[in-house]
CSV table of C-alpha atoms and ligand atoms in Angstrom, one decimal:
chain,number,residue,atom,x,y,z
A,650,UNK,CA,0.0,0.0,0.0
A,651,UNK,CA,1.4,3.6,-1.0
A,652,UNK,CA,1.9,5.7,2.0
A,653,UNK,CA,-1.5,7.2,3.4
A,654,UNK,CA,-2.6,10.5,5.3
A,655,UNK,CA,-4.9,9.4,7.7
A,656,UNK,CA,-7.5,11.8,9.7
A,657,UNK,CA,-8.3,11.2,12.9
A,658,UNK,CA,-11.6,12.7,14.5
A,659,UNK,CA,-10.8,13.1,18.3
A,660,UNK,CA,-7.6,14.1,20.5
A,661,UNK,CA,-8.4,12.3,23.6
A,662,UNK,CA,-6.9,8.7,24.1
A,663,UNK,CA,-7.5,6.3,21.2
A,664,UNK,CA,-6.9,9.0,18.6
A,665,UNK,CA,-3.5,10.2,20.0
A,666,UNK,CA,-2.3,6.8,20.6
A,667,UNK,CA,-3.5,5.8,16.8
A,668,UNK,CA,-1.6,8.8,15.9
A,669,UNK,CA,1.6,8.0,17.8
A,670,UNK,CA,1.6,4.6,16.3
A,671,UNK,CA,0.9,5.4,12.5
A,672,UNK,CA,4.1,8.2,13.3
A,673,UNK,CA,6.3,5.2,14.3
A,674,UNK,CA,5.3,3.5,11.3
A,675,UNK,CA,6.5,6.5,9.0
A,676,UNK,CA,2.8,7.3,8.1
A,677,UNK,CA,1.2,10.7,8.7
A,678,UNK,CA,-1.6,11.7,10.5
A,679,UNK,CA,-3.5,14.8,11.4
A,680,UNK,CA,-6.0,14.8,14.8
A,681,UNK,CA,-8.6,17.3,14.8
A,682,UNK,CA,-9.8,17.8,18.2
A,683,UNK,CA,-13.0,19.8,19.2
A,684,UNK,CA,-11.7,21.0,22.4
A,685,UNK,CA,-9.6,23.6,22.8
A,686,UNK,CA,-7.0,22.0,25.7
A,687,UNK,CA,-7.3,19.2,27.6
A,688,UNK,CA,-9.4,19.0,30.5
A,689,UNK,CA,-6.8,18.6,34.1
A,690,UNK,CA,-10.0,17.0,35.6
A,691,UNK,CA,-11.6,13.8,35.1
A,692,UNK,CA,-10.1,11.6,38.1
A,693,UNK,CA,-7.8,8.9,37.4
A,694,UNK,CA,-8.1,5.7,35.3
A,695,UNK,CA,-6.6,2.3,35.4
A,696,UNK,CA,-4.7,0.3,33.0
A,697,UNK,CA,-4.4,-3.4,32.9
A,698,UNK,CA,-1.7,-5.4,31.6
A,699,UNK,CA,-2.9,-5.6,28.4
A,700,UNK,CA,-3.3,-1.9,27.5
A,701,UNK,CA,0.1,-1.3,29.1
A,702,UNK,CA,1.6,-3.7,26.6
A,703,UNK,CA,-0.5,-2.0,24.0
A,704,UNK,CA,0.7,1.7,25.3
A,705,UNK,CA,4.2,0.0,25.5
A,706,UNK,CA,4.0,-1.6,22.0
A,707,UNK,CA,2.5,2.4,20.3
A,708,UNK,CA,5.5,4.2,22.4
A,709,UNK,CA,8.1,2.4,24.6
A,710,UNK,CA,9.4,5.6,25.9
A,711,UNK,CA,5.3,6.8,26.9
A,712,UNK,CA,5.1,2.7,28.5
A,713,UNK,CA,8.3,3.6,31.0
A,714,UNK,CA,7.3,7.1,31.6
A,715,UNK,CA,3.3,6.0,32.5
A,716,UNK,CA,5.5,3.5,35.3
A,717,UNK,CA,7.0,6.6,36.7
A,718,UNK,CA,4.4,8.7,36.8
A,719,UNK,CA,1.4,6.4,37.5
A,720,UNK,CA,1.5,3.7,40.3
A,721,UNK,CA,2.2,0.2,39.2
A,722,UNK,CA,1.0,-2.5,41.3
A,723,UNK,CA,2.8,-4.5,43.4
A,724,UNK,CA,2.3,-8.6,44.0
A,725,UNK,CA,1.2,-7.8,47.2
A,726,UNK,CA,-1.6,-5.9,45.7
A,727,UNK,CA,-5.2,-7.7,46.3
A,728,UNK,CA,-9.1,-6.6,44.8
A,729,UNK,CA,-10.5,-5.9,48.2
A,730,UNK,CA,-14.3,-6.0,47.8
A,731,UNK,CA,-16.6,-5.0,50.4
A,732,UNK,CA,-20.4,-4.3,52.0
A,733,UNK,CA,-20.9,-1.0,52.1
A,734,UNK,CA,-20.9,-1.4,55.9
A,735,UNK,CA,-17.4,-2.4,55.3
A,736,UNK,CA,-17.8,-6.4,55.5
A,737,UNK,CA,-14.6,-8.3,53.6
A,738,UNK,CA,-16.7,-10.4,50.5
A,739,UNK,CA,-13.2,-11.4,49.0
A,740,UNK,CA,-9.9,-10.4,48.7
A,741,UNK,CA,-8.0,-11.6,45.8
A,742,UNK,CA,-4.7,-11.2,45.2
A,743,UNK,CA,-3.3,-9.2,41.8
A,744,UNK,CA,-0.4,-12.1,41.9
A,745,UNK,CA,2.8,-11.4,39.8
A,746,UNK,CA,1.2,-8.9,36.8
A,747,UNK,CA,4.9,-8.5,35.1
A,748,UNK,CA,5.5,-12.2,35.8
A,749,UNK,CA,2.6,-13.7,34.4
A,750,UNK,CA,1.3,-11.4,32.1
A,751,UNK,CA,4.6,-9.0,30.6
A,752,UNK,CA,3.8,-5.5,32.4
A,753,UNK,CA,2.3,-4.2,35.3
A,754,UNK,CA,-1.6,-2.3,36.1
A,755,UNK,CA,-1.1,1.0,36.7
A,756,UNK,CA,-3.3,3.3,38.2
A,757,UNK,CA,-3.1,7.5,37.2
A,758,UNK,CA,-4.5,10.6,37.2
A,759,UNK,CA,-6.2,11.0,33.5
A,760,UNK,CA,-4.6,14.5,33.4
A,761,UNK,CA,-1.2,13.1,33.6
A,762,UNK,CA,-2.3,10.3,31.2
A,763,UNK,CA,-3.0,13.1,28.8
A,764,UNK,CA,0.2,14.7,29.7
A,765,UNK,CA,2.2,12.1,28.7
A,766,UNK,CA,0.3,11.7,25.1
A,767,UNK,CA,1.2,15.4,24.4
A,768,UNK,CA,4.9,15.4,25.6
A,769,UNK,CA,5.2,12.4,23.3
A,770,UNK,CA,3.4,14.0,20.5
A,771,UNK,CA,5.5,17.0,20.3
A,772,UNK,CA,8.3,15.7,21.4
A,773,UNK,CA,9.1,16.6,25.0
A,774,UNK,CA,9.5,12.9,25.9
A,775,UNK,CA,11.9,12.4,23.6
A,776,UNK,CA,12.2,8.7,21.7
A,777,UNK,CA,14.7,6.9,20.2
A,778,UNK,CA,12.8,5.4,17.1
A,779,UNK,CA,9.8,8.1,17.2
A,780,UNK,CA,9.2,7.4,13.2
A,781,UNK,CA,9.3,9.7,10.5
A,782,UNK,CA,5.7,10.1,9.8
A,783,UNK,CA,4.1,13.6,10.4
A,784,UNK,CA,2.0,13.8,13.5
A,785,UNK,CA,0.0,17.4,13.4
A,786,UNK,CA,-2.9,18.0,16.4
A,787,UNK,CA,-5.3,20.7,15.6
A,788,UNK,CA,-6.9,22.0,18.3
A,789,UNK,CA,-10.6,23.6,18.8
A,790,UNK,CA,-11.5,22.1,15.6
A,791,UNK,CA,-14.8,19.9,15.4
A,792,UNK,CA,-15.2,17.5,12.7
A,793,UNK,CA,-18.6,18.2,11.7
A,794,UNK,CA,-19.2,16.1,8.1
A,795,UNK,CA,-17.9,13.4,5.8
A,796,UNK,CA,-17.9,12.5,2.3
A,797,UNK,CA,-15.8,9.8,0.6
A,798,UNK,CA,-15.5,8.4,-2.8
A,799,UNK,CA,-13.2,5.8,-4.2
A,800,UNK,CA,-10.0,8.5,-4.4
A,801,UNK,CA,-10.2,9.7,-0.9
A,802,UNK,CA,-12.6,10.9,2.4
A,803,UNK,CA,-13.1,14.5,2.7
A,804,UNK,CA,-14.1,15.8,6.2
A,805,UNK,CA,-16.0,19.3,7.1
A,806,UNK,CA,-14.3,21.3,10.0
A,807,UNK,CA,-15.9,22.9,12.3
A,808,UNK,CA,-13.8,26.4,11.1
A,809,UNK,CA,-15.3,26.1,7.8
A,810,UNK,CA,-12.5,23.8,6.4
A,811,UNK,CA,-12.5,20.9,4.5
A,812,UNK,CA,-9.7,18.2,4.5
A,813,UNK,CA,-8.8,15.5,2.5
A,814,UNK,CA,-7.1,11.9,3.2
A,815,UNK,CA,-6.9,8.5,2.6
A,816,UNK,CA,-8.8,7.4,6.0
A,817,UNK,CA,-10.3,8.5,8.2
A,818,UNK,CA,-10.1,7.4,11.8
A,819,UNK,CA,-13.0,8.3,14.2
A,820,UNK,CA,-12.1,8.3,17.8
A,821,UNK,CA,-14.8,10.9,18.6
A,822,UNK,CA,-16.3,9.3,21.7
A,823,UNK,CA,-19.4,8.0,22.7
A,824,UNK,CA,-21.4,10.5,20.7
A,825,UNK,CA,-19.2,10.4,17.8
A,826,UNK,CA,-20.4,11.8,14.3
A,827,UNK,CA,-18.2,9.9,12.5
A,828,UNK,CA,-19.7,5.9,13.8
A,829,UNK,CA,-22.6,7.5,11.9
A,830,UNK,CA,-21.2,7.1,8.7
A,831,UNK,CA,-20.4,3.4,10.0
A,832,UNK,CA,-23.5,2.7,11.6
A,833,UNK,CA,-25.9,3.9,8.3
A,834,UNK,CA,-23.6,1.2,6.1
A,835,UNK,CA,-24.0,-1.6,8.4
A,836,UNK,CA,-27.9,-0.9,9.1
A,837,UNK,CA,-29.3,1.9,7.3
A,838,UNK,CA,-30.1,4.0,10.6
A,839,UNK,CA,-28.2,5.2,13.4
A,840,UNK,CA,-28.9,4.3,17.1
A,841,UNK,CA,-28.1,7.0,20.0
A,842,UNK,CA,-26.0,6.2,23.4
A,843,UNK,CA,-28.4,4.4,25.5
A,844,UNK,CA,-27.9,5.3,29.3
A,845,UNK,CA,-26.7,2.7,31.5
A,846,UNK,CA,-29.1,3.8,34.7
A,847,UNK,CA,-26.6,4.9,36.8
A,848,UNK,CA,-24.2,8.2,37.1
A,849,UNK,CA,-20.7,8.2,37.8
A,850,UNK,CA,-19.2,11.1,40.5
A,851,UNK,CA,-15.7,11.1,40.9
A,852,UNK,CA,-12.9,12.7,42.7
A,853,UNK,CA,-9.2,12.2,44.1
A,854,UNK,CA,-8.5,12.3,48.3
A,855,UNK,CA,-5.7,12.0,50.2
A,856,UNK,CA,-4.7,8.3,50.8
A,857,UNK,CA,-6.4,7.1,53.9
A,858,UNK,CA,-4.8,4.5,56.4
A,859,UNK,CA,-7.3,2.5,56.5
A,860,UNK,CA,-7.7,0.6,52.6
A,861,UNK,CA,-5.2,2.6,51.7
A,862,UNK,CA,-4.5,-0.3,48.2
A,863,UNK,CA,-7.9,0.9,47.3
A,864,UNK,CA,-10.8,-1.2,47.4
A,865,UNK,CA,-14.5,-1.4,46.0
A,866,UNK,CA,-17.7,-1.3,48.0
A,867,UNK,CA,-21.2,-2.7,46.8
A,868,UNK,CA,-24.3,-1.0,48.7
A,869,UNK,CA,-27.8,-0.6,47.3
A,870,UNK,CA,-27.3,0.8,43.9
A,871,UNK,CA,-24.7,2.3,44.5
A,872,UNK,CA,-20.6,1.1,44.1
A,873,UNK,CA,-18.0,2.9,45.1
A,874,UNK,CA,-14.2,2.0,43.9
A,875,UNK,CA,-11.1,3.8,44.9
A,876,UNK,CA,-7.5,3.6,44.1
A,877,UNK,CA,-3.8,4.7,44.8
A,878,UNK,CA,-2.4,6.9,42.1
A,879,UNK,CA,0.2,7.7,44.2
A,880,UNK,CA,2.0,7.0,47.7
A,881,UNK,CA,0.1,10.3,48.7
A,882,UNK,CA,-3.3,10.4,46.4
A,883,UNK,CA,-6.1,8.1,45.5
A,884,UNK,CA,-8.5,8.8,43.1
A,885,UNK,CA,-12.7,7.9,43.5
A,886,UNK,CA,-15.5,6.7,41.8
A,887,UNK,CA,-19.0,6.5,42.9
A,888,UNK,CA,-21.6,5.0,40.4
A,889,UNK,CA,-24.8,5.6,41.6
A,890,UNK,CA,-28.4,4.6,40.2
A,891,UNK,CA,-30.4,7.4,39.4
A,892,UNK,CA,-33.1,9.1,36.8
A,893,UNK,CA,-30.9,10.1,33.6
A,894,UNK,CA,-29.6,13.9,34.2
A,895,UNK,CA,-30.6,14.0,37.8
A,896,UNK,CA,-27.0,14.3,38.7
A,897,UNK,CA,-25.5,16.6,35.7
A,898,UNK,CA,-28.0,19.1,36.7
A,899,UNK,CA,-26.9,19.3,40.2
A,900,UNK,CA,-24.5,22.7,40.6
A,901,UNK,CA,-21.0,20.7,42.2
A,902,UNK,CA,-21.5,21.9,45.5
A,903,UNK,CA,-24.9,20.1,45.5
A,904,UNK,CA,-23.9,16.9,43.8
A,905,UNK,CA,-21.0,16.8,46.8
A,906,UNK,CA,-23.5,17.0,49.5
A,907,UNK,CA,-25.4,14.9,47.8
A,908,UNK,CA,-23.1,12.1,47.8
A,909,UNK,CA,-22.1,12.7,50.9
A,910,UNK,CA,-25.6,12.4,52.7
A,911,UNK,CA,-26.1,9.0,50.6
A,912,UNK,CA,-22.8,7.6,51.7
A,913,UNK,CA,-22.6,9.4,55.1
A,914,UNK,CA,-23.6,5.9,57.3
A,915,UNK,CA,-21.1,3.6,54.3
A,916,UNK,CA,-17.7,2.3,56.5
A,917,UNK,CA,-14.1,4.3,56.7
A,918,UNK,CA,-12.6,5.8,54.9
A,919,UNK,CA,-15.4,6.3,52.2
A,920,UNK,CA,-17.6,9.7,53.8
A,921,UNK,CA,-13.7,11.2,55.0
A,922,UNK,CA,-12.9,11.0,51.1
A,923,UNK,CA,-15.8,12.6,50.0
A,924,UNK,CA,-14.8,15.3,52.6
A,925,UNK,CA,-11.2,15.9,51.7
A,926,UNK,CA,-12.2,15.7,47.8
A,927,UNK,CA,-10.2,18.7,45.7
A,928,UNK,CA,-13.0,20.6,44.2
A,929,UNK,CA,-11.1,21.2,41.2
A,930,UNK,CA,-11.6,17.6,40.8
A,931,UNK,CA,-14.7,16.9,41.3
A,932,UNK,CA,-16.9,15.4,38.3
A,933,UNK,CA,-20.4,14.0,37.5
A,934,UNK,CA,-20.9,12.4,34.4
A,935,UNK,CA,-23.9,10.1,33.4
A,936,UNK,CA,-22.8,6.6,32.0
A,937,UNK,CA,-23.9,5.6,28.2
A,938,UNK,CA,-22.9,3.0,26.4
A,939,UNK,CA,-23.8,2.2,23.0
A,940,UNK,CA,-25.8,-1.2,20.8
A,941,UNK,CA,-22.5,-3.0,19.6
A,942,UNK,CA,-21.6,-2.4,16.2
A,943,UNK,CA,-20.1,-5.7,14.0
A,944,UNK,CA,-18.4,-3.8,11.3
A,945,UNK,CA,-16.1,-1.1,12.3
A,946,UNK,CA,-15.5,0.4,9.1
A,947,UNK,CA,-17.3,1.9,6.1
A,948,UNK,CA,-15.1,2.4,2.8
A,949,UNK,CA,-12.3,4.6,3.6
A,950,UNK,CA,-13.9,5.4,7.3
A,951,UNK,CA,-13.1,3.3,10.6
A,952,UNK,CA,-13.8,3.5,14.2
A,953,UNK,CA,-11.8,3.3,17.0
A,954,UNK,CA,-12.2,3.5,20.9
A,955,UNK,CA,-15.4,4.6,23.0
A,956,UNK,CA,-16.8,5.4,19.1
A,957,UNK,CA,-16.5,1.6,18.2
A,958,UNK,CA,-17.5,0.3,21.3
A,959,UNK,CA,-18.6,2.9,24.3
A,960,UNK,CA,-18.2,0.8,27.5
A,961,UNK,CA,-19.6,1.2,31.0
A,962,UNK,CA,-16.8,1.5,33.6
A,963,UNK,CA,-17.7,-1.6,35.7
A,964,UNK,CA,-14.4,-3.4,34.4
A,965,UNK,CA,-12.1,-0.4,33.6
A,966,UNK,CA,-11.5,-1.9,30.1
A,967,UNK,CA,-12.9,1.2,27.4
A,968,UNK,CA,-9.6,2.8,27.7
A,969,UNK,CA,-7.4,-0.4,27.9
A,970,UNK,CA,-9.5,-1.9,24.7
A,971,UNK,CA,-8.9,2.2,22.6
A,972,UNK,CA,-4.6,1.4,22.9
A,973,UNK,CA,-5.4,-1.9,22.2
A,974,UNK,CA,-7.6,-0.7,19.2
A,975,UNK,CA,-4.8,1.7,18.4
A,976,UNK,CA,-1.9,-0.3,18.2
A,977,UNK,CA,-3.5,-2.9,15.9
A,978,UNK,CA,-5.2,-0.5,13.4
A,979,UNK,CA,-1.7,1.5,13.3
A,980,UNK,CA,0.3,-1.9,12.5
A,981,UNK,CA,-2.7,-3.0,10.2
A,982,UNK,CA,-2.5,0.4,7.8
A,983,UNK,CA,1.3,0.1,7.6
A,984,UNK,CA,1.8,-3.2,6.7
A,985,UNK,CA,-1.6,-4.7,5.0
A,986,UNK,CA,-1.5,-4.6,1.0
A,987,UNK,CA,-4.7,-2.5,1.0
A,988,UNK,CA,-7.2,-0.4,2.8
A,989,UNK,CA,-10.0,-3.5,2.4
A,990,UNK,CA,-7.2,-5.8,4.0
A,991,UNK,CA,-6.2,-3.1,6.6
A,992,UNK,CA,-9.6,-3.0,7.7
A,993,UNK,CA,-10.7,-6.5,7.5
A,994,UNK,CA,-7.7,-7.5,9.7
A,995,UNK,CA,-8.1,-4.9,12.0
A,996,UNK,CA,-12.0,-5.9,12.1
A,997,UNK,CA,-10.8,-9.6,12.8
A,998,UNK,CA,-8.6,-9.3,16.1
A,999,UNK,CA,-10.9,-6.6,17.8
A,1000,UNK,CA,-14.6,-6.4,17.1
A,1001,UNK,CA,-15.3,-10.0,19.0
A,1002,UNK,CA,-12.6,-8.9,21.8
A,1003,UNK,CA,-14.4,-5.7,22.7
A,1004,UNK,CA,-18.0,-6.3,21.8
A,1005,UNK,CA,-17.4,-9.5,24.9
A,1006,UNK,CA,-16.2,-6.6,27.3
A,1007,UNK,CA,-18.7,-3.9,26.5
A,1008,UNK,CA,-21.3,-6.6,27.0
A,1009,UNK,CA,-19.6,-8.1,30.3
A,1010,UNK,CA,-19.5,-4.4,31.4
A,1011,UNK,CA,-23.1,-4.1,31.2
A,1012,UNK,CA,-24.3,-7.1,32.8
A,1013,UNK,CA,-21.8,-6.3,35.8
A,1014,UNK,CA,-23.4,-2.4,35.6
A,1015,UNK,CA,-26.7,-4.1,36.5
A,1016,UNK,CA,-25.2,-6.2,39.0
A,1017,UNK,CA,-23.5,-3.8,40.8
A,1018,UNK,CA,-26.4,-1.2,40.7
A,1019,UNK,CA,-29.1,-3.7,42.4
A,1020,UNK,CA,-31.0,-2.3,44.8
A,1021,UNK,CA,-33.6,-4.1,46.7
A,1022,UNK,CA,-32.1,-5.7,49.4
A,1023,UNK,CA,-32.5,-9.4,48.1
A,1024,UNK,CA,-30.8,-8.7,45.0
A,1025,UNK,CA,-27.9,-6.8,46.7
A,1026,UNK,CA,-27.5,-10.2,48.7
A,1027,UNK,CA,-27.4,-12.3,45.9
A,1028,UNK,CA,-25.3,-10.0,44.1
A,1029,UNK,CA,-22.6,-10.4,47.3
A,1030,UNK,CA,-22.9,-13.9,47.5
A,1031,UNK,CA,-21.9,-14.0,43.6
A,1032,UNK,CA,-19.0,-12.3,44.5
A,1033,UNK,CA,-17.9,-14.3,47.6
A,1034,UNK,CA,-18.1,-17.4,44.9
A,1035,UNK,CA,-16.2,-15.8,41.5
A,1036,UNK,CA,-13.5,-14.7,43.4
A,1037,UNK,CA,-12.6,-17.6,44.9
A,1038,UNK,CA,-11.6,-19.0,41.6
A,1039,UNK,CA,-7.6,-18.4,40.6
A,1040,UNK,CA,-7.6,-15.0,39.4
A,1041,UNK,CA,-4.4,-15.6,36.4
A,1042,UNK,CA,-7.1,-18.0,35.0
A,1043,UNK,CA,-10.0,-15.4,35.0
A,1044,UNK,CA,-7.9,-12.9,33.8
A,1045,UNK,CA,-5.8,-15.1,31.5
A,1046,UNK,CA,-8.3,-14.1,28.2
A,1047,UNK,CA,-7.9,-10.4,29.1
A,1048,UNK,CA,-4.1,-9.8,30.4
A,1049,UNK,CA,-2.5,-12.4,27.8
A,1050,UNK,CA,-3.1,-10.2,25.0
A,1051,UNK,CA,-0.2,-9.5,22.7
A,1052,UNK,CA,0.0,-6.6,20.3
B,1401,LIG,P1,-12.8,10.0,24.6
B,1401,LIG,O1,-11.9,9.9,25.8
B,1401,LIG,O2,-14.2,10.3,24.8
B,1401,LIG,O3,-12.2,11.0,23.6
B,1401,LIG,C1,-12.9,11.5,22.4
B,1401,LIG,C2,-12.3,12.8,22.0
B,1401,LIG,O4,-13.0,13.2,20.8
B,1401,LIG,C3,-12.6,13.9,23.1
B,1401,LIG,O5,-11.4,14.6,23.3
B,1401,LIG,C4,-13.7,14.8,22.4
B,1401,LIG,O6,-13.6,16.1,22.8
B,1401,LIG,C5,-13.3,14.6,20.9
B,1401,LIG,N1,-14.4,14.8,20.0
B,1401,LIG,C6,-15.7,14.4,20.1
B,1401,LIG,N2,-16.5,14.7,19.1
B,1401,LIG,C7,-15.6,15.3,18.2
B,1401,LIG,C8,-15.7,15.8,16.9
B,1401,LIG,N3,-16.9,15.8,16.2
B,1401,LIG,N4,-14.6,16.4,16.3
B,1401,LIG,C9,-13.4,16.4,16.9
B,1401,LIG,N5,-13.3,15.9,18.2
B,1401,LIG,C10,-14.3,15.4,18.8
B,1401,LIG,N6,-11.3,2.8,31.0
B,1401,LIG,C11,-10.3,2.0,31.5
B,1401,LIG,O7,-9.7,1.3,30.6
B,1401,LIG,N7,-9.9,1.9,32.8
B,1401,LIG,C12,-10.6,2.6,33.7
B,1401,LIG,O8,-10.2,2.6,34.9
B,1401,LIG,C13,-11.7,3.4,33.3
B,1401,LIG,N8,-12.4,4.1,34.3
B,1401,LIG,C14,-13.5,4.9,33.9
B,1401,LIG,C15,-14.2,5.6,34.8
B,1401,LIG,C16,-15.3,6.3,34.4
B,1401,LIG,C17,-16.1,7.0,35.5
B,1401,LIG,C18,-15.6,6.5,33.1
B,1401,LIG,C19,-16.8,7.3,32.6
B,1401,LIG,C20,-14.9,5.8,32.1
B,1401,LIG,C21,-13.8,5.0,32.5
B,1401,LIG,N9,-13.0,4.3,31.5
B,1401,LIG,C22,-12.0,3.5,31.9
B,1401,LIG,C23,-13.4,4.4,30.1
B,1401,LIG,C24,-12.4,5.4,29.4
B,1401,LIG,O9,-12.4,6.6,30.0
B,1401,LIG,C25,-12.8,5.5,27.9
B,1401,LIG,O10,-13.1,4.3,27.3
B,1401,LIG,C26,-11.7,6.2,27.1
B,1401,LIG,O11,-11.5,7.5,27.7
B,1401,LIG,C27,-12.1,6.3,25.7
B,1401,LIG,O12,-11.1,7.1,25.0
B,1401,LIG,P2,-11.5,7.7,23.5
B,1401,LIG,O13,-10.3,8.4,23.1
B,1401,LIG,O14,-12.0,6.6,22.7
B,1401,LIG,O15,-12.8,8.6,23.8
């Protein structure tokens, strides 16, 4: 295949990454991203083995710098669930993550996430092997329409621009306007996000003593999972069940006390974290996920990320599946013979792979949101049972993924 320009909708994670990797293959790229900076909220976010191989396999020197900056776990580490009275259900242990599975989980705030991405876009984290494609990141500029044919895909800025490629990569999100265009080939109509029934509020506290590995309480529909980002800071995430925009329309201060009333009688150190929260970072976001899709691509147009497959947090996997997403559609366009062949390989390894987890991510969204009192105790004695099984074989599908 001659060398291609590829557009990429979106400048959060799957569309830098994509970009990062098609740079390393000597292939260029230009990200148009809506927003004008990005956000230093948004808590923190964890990533499993398998999107730390992925990360690793985009940008080796962005993998060693995410260890440094994030907090890797340790083999000491365990998945401490709890009642929200603060009752041990199970405690597994993480077990050896570099050992058995080639590279650590590491837990970080999403601004430094994002910090990293940029340095390594423009070059501040320097990298031996960077590649020689052109990476350019256009800020404040919406993609707002498409239009291919068989000599290239033209996109509509939201500047009045038009721009013209070989590809065109959306990794616009959960509302993107670019799985349209994917979504109308596959089934002649689009479908919107579909909310998941529960809203997710989020912070970052000071590491308490007691928990202080992080741990994740069920009540009644609610959860609430915390984690260390650091030896000093954790970061939070209640999902609560609740009317859709019940929460968003609270004012912060509101949503805080809020929270706080509902989980003021839940054990230590849940109501002090809620206290201590930084209001700076302090965010409430309703939870959509979207129908799955089984073709991810359109002509010259593909999907990547929450735009392929939006995912409810319940397993922490959307972001983990975008690098995964990333690193495979980068190597597919640099060494397939053609865009068909790009496309159907890239198709091949990840549409069954994510669909499973954005469907697993439901059901356990259900689960975890129960909340009359006899399904709360079944969900608890569910979890007593699954997580007495070995946790390297449970995770073995997930964590043994190579790029
Ligand atoms: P996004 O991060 O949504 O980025 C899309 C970008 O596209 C945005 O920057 C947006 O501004 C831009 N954009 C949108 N429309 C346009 C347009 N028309 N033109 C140009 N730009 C556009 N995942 C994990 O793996 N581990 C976790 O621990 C985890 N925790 C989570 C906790 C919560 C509470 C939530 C809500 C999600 C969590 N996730 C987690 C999921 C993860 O955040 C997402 O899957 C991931 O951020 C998806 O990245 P993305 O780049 O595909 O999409």
């Amino acid at each position: 295949m001659r060398p291609l320009k590829v557009i990429i909708a979106g400048g959060g994670l799957a569309g830098l990454a994509l970009g990062l990797g098609l740079r390393r293959h000597g292939l260029d790229a230009e990200v148009f991203e809506r927003t004008d900076g990005f956000g230093l909220t948004g808590s923190g976010i964890v990533l499993s083995p398998n999107g730390v191989k992925a990360l690793d396999h985009i940008s080796p020197a962005l993998g060693a710098e995410l260890r440094k900056t994030g907090r890797p776990s340790n083999p000491g580490s365990r998945a401490l669930m709890l009642t929200s009275g603060g009752k041990q259900l199970a405690a597994q242990p993480f077990g050896d993550m570099v050992g058995n599975w080639g590279a650590p989980l590491v837990a970080i705030m999403r601004a430094d996430l994002h910090r990293l991405l940029t340095a390594t876009v423009t070059g501040d984290l320097p990298e031996a092997g960077a590649g020689t494609g052109r990476l350019g990141v256009h800020h404040g500029t919406a993609v707002t329409g498409v239009t291919q044919d068989a000599s290239g895909v033209t996109v509509e800025l939201s500047d009045g621009r038009s721009v013209t490629g070989a590809v065109l990569a959306g990794a616009d999100g959960v509302r993107s306007v670019v799985r349209a265009v994917v979504e109308r080939a596959e089934r002649g109509a689009t479908r919107p996000p579909r909310y998941s029934g529960f809203t997710s509020v989020r912070g970052s506290a000071p590491r308490p003593s007691v928990h202080p590995e992080g741990f994740i309480s069920g009540g009644r529909g609610v959860q609430f999972f915390c984690s260390p980002v650091s030896e000093e800071r954790l970061y939070w995430v209640a999902t609560v069940k609740a009317p859709e925009g019940s929460w968003p329309a609270k004012t912060l201060d509101t949503a805080r006390a809020d929270l706080r009333e509902l989980l003021g009688s839940w054990h230590d150190p849940v109501p002090a974290m809620i206290d201590s929260c930084d209001p700076d970072d302090f965010l409430v976001t309703d939870i959509h996920d979207r129908p799955p899709l089984r073709r991810w691509s359109a002509g010259r147009v593909v999907l990547l990320g929450d735009a392929a497959h939006p995912m409810s947090p319940m397993l922490g996997q959307g972001a983990n599946m975008a690098l995964e997403d990333a690193a495979c559609l980068a190597d597919q366009l640099a060494q397939a013979a053609s865009l068909p062949e790009a496309f159907t390989e890239y198709e091949r390894f990840r549409v069954t792979r994510a669909n499973k987890y954005a469907s697993m991510s439901r059901m356990l969204g259900r689960l975890g949101h129960l909340s009359n009192p006899l399904g709360v105790a079944f969900r608890d004695t569910m979890i007593r049972l699954m997580m007495r099984g070995n946790p390297d074989k449970a995770n073995a599908d997930l964590y043994a993924y190579r790029p």
